[in-house]
PDB file of N, CA and C in Angstrom:
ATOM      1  N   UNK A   1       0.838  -1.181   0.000  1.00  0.00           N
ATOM      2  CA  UNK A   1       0.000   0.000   0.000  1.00  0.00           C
ATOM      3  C   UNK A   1       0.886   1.248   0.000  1.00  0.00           C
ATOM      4  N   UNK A   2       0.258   2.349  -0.599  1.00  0.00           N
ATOM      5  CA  UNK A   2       1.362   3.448  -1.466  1.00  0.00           C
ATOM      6  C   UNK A   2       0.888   4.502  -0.076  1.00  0.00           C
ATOM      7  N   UNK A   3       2.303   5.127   0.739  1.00  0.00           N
ATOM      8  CA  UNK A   3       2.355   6.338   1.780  1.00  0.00           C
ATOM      9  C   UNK A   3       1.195   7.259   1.130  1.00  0.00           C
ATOM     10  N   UNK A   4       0.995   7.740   2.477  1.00  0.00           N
ATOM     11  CA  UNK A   4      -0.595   9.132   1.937  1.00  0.00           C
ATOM     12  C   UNK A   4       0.696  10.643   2.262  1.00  0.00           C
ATOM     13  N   UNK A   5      -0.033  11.245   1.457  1.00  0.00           N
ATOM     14  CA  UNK A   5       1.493  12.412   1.496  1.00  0.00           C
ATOM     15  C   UNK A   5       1.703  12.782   2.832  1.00  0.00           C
ATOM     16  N   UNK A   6       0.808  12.786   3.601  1.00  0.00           N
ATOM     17  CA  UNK A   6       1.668  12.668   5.134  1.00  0.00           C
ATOM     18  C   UNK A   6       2.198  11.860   5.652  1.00  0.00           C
ATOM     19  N   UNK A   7       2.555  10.521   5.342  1.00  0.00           N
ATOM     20  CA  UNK A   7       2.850  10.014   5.384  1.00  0.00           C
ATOM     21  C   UNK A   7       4.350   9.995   4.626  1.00  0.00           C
ATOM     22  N   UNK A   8       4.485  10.342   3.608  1.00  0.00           N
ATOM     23  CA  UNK A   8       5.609  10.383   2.760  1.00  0.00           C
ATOM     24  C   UNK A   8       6.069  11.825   2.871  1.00  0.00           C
ATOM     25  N   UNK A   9       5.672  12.619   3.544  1.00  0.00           N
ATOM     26  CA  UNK A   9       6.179  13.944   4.037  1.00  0.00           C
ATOM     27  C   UNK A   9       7.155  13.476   5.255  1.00  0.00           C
ATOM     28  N   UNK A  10       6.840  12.672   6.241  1.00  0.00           N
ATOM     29  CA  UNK A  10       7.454  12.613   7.330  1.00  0.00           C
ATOM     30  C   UNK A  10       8.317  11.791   7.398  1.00  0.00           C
ATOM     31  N   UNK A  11       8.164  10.689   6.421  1.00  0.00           N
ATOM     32  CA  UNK A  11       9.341   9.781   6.219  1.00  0.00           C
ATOM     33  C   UNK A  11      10.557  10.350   5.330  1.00  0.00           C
ATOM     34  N   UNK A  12       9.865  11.369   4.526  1.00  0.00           N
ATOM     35  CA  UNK A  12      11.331  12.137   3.762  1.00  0.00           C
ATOM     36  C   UNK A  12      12.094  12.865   4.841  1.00  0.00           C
ATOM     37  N   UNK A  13      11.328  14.036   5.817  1.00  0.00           N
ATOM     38  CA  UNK A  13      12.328  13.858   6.916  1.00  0.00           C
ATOM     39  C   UNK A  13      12.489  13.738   8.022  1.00  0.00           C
ATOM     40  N   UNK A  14      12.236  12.189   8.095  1.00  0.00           N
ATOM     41  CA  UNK A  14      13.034  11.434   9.544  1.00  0.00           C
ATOM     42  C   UNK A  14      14.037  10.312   8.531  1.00  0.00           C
ATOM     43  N   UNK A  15      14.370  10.545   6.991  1.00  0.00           N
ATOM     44  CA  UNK A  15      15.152  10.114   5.966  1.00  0.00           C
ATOM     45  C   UNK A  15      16.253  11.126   6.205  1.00  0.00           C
ATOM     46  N   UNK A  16      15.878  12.133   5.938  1.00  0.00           N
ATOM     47  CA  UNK A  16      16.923  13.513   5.955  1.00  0.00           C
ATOM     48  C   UNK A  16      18.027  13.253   6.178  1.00  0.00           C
ATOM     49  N   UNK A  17      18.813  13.102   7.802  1.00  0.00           N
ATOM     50  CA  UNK A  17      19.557  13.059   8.548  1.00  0.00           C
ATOM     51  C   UNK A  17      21.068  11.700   7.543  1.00  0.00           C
ATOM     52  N   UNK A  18      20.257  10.836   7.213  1.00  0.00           N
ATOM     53  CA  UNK A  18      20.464   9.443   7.071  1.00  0.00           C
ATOM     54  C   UNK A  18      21.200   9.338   5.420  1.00  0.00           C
ATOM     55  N   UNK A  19      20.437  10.211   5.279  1.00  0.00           N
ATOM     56  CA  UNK A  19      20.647  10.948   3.487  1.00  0.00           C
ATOM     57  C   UNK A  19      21.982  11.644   3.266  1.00  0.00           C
ATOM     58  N   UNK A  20      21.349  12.654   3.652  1.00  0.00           N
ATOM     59  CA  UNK A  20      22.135  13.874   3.835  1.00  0.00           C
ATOM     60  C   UNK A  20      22.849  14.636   4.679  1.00  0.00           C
ATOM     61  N   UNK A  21      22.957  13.942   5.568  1.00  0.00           N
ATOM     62  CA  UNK A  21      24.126  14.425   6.958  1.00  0.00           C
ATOM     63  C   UNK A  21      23.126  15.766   7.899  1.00  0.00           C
ATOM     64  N   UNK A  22      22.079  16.273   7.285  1.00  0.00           N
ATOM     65  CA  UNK A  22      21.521  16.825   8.153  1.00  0.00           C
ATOM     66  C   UNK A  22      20.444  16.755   8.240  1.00  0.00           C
ATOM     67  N   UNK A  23      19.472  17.302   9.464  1.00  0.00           N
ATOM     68  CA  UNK A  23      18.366  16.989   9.897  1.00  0.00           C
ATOM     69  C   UNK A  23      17.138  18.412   9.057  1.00  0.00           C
ATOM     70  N   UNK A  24      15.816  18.368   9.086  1.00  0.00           N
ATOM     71  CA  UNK A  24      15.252  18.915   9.122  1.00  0.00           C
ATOM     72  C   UNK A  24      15.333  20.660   9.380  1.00  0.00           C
ATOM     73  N   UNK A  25      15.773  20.799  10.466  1.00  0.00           N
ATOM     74  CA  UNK A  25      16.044  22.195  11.026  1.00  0.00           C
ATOM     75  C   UNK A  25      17.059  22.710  10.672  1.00  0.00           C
ATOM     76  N   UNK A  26      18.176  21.986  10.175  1.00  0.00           N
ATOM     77  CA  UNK A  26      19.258  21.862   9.766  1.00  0.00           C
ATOM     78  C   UNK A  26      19.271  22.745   7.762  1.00  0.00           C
ATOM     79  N   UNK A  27      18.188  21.590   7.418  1.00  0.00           N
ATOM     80  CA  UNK A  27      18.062  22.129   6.275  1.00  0.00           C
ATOM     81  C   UNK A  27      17.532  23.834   6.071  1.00  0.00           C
ATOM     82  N   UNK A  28      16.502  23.634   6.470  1.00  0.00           N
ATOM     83  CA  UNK A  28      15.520  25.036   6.883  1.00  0.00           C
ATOM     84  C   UNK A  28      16.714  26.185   7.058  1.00  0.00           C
ATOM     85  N   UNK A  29      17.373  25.989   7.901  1.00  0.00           N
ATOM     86  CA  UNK A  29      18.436  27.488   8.003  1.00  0.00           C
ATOM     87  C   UNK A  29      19.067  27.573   6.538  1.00  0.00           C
ATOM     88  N   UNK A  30      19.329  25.975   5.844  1.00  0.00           N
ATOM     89  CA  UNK A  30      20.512  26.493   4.860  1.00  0.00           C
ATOM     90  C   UNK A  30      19.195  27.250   4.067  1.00  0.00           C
ATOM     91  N   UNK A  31      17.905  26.534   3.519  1.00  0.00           N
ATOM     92  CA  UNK A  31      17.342  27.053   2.696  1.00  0.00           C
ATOM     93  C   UNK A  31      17.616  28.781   2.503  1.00  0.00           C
ATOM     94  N   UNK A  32      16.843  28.887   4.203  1.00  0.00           N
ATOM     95  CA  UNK A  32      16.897  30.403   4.159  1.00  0.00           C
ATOM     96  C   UNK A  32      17.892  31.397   3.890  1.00  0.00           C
ATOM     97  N   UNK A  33      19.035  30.587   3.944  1.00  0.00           N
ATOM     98  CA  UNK A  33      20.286  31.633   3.617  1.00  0.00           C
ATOM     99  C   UNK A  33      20.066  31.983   2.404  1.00  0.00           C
ATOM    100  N   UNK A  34      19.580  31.033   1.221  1.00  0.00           N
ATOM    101  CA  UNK A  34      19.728  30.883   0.131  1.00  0.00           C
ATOM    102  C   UNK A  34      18.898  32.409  -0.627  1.00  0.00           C
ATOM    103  N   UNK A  35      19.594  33.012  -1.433  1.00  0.00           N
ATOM    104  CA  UNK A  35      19.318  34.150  -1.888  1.00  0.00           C
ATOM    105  C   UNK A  35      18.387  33.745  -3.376  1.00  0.00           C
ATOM    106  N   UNK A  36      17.223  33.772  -2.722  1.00  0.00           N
ATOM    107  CA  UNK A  36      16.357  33.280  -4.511  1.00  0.00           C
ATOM    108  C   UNK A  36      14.823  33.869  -4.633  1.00  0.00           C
ATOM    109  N   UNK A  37      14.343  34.333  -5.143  1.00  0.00           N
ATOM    110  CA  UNK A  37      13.394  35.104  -5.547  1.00  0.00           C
ATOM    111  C   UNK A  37      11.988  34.171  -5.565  1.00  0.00           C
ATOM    112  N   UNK A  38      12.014  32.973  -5.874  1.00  0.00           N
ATOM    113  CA  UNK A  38      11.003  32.411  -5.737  1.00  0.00           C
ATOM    114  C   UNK A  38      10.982  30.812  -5.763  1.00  0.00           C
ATOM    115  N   UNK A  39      10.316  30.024  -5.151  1.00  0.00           N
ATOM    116  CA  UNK A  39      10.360  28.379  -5.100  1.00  0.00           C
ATOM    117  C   UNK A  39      11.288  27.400  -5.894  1.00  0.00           C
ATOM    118  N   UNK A  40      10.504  28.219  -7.408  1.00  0.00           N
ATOM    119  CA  UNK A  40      11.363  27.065  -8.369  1.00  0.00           C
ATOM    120  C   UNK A  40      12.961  27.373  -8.061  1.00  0.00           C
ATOM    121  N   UNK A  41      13.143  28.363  -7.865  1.00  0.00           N
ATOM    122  CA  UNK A  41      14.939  28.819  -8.020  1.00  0.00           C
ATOM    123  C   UNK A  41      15.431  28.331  -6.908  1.00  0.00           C
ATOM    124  N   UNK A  42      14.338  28.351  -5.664  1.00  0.00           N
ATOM    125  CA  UNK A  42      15.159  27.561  -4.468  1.00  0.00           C
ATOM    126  C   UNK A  42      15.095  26.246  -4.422  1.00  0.00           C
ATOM    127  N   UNK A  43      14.020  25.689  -5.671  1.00  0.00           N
ATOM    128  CA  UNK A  43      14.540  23.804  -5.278  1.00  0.00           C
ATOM    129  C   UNK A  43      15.334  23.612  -6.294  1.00  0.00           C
ATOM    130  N   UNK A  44      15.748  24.234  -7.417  1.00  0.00           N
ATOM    131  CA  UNK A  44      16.383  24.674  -8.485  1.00  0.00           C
ATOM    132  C   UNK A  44      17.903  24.700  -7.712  1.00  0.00           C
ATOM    133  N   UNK A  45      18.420  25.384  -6.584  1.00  0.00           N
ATOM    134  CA  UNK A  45      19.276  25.199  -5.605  1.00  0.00           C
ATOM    135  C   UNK A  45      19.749  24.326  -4.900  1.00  0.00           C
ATOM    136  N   UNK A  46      18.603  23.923  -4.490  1.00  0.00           N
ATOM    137  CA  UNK A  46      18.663  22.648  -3.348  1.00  0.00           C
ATOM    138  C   UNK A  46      18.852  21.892  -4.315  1.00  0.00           C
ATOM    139  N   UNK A  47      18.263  21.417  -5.360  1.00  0.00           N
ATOM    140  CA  UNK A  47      19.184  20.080  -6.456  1.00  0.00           C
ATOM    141  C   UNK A  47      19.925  20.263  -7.111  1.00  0.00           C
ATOM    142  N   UNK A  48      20.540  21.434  -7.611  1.00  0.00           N
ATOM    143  CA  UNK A  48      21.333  21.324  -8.102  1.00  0.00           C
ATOM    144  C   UNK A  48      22.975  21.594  -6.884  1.00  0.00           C
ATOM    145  N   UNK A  49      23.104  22.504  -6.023  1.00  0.00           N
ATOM    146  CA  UNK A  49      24.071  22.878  -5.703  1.00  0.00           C
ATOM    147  C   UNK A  49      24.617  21.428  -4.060  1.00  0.00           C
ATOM    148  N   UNK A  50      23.218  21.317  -3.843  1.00  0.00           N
ATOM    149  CA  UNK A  50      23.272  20.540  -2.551  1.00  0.00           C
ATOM    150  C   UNK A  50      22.878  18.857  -2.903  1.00  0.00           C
ATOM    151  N   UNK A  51      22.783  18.519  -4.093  1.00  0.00           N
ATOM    152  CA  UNK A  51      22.175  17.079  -5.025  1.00  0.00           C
ATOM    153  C   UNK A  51      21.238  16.357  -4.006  1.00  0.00           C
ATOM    154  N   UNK A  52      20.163  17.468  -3.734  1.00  0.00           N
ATOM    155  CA  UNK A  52      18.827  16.631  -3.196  1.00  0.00           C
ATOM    156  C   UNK A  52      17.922  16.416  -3.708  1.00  0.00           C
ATOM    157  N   UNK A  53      17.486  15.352  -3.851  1.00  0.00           N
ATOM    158  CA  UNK A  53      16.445  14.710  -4.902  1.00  0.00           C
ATOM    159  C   UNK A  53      14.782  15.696  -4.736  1.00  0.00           C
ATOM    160  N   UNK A  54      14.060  15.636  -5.581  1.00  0.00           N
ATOM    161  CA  UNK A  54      13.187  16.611  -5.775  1.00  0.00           C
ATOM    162  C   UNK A  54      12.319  16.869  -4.763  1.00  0.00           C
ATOM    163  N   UNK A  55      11.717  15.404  -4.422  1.00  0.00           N
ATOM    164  CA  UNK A  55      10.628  15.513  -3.169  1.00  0.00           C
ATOM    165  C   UNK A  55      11.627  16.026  -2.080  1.00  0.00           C
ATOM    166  N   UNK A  56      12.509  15.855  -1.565  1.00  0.00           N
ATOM    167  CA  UNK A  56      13.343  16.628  -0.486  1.00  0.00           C
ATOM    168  C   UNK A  56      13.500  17.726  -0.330  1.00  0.00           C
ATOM    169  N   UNK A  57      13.702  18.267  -1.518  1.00  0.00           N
ATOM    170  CA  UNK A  57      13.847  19.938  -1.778  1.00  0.00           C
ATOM    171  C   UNK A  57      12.612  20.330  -1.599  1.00  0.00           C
ATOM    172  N   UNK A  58      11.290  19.705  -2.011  1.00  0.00           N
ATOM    173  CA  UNK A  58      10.219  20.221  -2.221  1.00  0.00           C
ATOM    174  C   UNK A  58       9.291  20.327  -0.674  1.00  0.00           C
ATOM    175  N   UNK A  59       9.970  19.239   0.034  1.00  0.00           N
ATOM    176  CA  UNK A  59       9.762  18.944   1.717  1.00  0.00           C
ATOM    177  C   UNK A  59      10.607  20.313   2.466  1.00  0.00           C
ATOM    178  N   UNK A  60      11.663  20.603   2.134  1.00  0.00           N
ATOM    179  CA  UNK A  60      12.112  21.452   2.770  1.00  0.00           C
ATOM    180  C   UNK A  60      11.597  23.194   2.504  1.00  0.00           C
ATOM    181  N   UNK A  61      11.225  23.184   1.916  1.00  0.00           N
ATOM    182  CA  UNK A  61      10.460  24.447   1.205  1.00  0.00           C
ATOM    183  C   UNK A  61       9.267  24.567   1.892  1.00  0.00           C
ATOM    184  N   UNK A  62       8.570  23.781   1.987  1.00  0.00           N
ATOM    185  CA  UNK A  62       7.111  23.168   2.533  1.00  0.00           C
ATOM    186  C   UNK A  62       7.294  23.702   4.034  1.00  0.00           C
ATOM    187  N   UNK A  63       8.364  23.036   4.933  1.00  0.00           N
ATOM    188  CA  UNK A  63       8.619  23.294   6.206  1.00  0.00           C
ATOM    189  C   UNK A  63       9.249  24.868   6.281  1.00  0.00           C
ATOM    190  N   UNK A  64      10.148  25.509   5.338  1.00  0.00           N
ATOM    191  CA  UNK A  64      10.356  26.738   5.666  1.00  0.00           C
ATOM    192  C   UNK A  64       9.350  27.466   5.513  1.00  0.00           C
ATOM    193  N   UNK A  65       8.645  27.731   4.370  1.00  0.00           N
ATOM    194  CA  UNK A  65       7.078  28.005   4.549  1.00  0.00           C
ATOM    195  C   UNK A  65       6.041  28.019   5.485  1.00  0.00           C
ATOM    196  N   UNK A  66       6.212  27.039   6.210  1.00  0.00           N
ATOM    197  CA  UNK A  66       5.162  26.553   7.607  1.00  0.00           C
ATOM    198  C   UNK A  66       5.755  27.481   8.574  1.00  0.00           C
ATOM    199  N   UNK A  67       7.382  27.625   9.035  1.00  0.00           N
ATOM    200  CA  UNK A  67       7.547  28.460   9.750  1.00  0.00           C
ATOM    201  C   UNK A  67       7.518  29.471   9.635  1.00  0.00           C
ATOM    202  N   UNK A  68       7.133  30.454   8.463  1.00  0.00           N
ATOM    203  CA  UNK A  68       7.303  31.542   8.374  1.00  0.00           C
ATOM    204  C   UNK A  68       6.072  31.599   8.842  1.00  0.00           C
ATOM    205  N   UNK A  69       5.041  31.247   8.661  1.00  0.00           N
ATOM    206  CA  UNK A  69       3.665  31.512   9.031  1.00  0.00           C
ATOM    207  C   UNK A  69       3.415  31.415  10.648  1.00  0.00           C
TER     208      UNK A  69
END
């Protein structure tokens, strides 16, 4: 049976760490450093400069988003 996107939201990151040497909160700061005008250019970033696969980039965007609110 196929993850429900919350489900596959939370497993991408409690994956994170395991992946990519950093955690969740971890990511979120680098995002924000990142100087980019709008979404596509910041997952456009995150895969190309940091080689994180799409749903990851697209998870981490998601969560910097949530905190800004």
């Amino acid at each position: 049976m196929a993850l429900s996107p919350l489900e596959m939201h939370n497993a991408i990151i409690k994956n994170l760490p395991g992946k990519t040497g950093k955690n969740i909160n971890e990511w979120v700061e680098v995002a924000k450093s990142i100087k980019a005008t709008n979404d596509k250019d910041l997952l456009n970033v995150l895969k190309s400069k940091y080689q994180l696969g799409h749903f990851q980039a697209q998870t981490i965007i998601k969560c910097v988003k949530n905190r800004q609110n």
